[in-house]
Coordinates of C-alpha atoms in Angstrom, one line a residue:
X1 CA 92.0 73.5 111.7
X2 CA 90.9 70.4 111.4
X3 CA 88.3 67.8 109.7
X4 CA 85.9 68.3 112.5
X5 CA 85.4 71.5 111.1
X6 CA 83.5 70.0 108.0
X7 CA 79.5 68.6 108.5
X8 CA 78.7 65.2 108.6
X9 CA 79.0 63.9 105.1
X10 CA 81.3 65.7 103.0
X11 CA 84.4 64.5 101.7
X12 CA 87.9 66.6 101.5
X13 CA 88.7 68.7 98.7
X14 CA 91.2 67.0 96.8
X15 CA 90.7 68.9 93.5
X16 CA 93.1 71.4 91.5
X17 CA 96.5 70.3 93.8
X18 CA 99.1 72.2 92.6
X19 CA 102.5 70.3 92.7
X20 CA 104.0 70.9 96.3
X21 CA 107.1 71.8 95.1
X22 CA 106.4 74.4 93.0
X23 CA 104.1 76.0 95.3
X24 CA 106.8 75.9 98.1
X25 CA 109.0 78.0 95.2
X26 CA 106.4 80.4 94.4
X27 CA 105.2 81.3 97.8
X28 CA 109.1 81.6 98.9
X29 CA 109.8 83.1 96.2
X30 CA 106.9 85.8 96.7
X31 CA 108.2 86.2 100.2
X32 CA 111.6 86.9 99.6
X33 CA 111.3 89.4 96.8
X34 CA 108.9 91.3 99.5
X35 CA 111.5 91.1 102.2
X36 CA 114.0 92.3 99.3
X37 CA 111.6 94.8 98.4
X38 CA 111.2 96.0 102.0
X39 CA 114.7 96.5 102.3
X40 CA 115.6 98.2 99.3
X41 CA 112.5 100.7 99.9
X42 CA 114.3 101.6 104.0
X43 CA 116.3 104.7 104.1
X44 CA 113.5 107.4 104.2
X45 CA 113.8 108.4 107.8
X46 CA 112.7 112.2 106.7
X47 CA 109.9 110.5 105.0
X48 CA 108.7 108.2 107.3
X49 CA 108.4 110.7 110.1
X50 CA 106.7 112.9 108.1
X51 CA 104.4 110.8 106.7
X52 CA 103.6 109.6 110.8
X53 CA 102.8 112.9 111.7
X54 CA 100.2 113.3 108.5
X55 CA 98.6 109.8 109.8
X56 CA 98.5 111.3 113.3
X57 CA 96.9 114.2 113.2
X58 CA 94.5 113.0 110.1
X59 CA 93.4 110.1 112.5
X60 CA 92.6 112.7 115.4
X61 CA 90.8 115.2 113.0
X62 CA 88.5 112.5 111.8
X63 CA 87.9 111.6 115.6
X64 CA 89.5 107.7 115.4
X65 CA 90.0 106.3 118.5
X66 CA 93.3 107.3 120.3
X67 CA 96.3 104.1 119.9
X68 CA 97.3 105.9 123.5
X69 CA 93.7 104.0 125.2
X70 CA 94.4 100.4 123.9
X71 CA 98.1 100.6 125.2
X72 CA 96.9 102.0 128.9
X73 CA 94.7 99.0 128.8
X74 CA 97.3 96.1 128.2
X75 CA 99.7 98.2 130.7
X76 CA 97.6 97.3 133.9
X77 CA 99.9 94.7 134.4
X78 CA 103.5 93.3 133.0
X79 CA 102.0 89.6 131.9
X80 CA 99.1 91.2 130.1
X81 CA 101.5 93.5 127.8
X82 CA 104.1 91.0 127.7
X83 CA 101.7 88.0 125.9
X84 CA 100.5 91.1 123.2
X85 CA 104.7 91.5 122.8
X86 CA 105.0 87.5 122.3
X87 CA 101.7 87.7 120.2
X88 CA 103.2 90.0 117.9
X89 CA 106.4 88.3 117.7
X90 CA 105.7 84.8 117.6
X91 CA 102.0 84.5 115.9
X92 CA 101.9 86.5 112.5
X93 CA 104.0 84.1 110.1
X94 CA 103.4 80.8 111.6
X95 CA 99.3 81.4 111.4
X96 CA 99.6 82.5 107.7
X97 CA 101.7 79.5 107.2
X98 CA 99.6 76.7 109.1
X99 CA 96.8 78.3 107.2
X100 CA 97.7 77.7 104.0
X101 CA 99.6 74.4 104.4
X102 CA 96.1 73.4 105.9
X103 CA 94.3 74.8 103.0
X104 CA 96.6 72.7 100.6
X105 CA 95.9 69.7 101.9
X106 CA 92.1 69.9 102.8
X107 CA 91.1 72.8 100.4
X108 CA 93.1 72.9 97.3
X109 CA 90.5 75.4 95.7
X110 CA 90.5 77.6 98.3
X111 CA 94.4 77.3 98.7
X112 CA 94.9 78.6 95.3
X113 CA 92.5 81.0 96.0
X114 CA 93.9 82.5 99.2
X115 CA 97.0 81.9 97.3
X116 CA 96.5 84.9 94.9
X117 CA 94.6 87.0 97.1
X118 CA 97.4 87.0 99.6
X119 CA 100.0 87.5 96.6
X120 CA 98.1 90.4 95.6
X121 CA 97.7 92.2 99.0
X122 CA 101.0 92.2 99.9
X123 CA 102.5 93.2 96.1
X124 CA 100.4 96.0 96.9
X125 CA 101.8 96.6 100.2
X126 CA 105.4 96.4 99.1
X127 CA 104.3 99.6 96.7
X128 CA 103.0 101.7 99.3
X129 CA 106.3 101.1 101.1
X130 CA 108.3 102.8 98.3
X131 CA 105.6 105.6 98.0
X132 CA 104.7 106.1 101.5
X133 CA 107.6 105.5 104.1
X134 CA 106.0 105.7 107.4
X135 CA 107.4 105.6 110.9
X136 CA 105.7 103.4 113.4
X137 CA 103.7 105.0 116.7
X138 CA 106.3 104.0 119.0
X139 CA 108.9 106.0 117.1
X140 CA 106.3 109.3 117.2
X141 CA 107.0 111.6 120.1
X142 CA 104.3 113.4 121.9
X143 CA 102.0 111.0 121.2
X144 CA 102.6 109.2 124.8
X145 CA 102.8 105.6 123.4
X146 CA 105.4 103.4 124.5
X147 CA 107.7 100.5 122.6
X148 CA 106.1 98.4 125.1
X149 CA 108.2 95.4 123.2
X150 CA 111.4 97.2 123.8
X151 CA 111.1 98.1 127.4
X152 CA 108.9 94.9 128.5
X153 CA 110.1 92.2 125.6
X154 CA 110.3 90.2 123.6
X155 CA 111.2 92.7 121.2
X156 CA 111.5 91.2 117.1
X157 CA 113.4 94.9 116.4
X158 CA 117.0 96.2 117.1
X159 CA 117.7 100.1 116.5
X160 CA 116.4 101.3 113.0
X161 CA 119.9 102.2 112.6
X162 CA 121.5 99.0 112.9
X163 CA 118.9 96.9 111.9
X164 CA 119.3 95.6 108.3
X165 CA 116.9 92.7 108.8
X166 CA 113.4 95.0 108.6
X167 CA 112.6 98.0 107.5
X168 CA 111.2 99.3 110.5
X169 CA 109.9 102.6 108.0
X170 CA 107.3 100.3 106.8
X171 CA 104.0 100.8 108.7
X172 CA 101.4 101.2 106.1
X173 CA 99.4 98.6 105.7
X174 CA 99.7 96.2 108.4
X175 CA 100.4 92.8 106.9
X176 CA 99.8 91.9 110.2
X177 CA 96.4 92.6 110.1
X178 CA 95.3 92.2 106.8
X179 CA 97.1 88.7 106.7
X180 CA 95.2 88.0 109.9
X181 CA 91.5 89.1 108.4
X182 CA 92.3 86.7 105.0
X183 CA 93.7 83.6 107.3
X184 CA 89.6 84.5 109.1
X185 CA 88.1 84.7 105.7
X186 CA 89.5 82.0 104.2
X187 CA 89.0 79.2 106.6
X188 CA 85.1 81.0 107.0
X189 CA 85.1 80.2 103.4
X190 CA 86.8 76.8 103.5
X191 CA 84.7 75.4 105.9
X192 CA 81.1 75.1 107.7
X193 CA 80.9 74.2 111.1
X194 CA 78.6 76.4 113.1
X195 CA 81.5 77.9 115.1
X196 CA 83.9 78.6 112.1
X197 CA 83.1 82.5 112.7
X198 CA 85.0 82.3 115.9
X199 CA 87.7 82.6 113.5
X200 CA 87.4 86.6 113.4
X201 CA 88.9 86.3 116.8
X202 CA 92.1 86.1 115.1
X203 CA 92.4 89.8 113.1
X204 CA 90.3 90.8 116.0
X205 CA 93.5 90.0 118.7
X206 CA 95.8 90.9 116.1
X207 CA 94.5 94.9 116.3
X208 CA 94.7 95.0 119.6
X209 CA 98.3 93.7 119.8
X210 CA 99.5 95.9 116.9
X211 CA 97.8 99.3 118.3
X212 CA 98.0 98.6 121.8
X213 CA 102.2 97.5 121.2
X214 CA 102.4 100.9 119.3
X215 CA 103.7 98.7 115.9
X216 CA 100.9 100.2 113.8
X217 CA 98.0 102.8 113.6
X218 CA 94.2 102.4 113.2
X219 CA 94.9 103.3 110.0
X220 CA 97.4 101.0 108.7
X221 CA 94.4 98.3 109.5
X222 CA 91.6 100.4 107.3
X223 CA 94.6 100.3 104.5
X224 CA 95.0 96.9 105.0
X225 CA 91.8 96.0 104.8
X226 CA 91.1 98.1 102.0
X227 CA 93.5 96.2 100.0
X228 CA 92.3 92.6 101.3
X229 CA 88.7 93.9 100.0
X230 CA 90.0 94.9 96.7
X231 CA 92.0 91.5 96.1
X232 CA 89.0 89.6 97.6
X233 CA 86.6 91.3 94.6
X234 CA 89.2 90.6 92.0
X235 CA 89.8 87.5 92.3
X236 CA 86.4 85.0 93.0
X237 CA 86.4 82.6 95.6
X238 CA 85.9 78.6 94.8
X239 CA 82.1 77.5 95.7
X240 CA 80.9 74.0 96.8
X241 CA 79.2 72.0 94.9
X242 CA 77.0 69.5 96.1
X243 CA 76.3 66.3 94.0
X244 CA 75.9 62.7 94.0
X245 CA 79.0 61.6 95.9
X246 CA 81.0 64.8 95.9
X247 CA 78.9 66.6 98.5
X248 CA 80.9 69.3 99.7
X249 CA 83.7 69.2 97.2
X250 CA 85.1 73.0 96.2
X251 CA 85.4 74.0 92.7
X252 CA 87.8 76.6 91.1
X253 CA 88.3 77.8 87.0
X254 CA 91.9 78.4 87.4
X255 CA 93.8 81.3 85.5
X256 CA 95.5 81.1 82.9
X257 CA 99.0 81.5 84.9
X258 CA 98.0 78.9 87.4
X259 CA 97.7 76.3 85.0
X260 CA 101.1 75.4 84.8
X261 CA 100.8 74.8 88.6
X262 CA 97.5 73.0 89.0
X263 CA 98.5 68.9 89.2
X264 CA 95.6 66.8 87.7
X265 CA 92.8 66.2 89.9
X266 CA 93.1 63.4 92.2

């Protein structure tokens, strides 16, 4: 993510900067009352494993691919299944992050923008995990899946019992996805090199890891994306306007609530 990523002639968007430190307030501030959320939504074991067997059988009456055929493939060897582990663990957060810290010092508009659509996605996520508890694949018996990151590592989950960290009962959607597919769209957006659709790569590796690792279903990815769709036609993305001088420059008509945080243009 980097300049080189913008054609010859266009300048950075330094428009519409909201104050750093109340961004770093508001976006921690999101995240924590999620993880609080998350939390105070666990302890709907019944639930959950109900709710897994519903997602089960609905994905195999509608024919979805089986979770069980991604997972043989990484198992063909210990390194292959161990890098999904890591790439589960390790890659989720820090992308999300890098992506918007980049967007808010490149592509203010567009930060703002991703800001609310991300906001909005995952406020919807924490209410589907207090009206739909769901246990993960790699809880389910009989469906032959593995916790590939319990038995090959590194593993970011202790037992659900003892584990007041996560709730582990909190499946549907996959934030790891749909944060994945918005950190594509938005630098697709942000930018316009030839090769900025490589990006997809991302949400692309990101299935993979989370069916194939047993961590989510295909469907937790449709929900997610369903959501991210949603948030994406509510809420307009900034366009580029080309003039005299500010070729390439992105434009956004804040909201009313993001007034307070938008700095004046510089």
């Amino acid at each position: 993510m980097n300049a080189r990523s913008e054609p010859a002639g266009t300048e950075p968007d330094s428009t519409l900067r909201p104050p750093l430190l109340r961004e770093f307030l508001l976006v921690a501030g999101l995240f924590l009352v999620y993880k609080l959320g998350r939390q105070i939504a666990s302890g709907h074991t019944s639930d959950a494993f109900r709710d897994a067997h519903r997602v089960w059988h609905l994905e195999r009456a509608v024919h979805l691919p089986a979770e069980t055929d991604v997972q043989s493939a990484l198992l063909h060897g210990d390194t292959l299944v161990h890098l999904a582990n890591t790439y589960y663990a390790t890659v989720h957060f820090p992308a999300t992050v890098a992506f918007l810290v980049w967007l808010y010092l490149r592509r203010p508009a567009h930060y703002v923008w991703a800001r609310r659509v991300l906001a909005l996605v995952t406020s919807a996520a924490l209410v589907l995990t207090f009206t739909f508890p769901l246990a993960p694949p790699r809880m389910l018996s009989g469906t032959g899946l593995l916790d590939t990151a319990r038995i090959y590592g590194p593993s970011v989950y202790g037992p659900p019992s003892s584990d007041h960290l996560s709730n582990q009962f909190a499946a549907m959607p996959s934030l790891h996805f749909g944060w994945a597919l918005m950190v594509a769209v938005g630098l697709i957006a942000a930018t316009r090199s030839r090769w900025r659709w490589l990006w997809l790569l991302h949400p692309l590796v990101t299935l993979a890891v989370i069916v194939g690792t047993a961590n989510h279903y295909w469907l937790d990815s449709i929900v997610a994306t369903a959501l991210l769709v949603t948030a994406l036609t509510l809420i307009p993305s900034p366009h580029r306007t080309a003039g005299p001088g500010n070729a390439g420059t992105a434009r956004l008509r804040l909201l009313p609530q993001d007034t307070a945080l938008a700095g004046p243009a510089r």
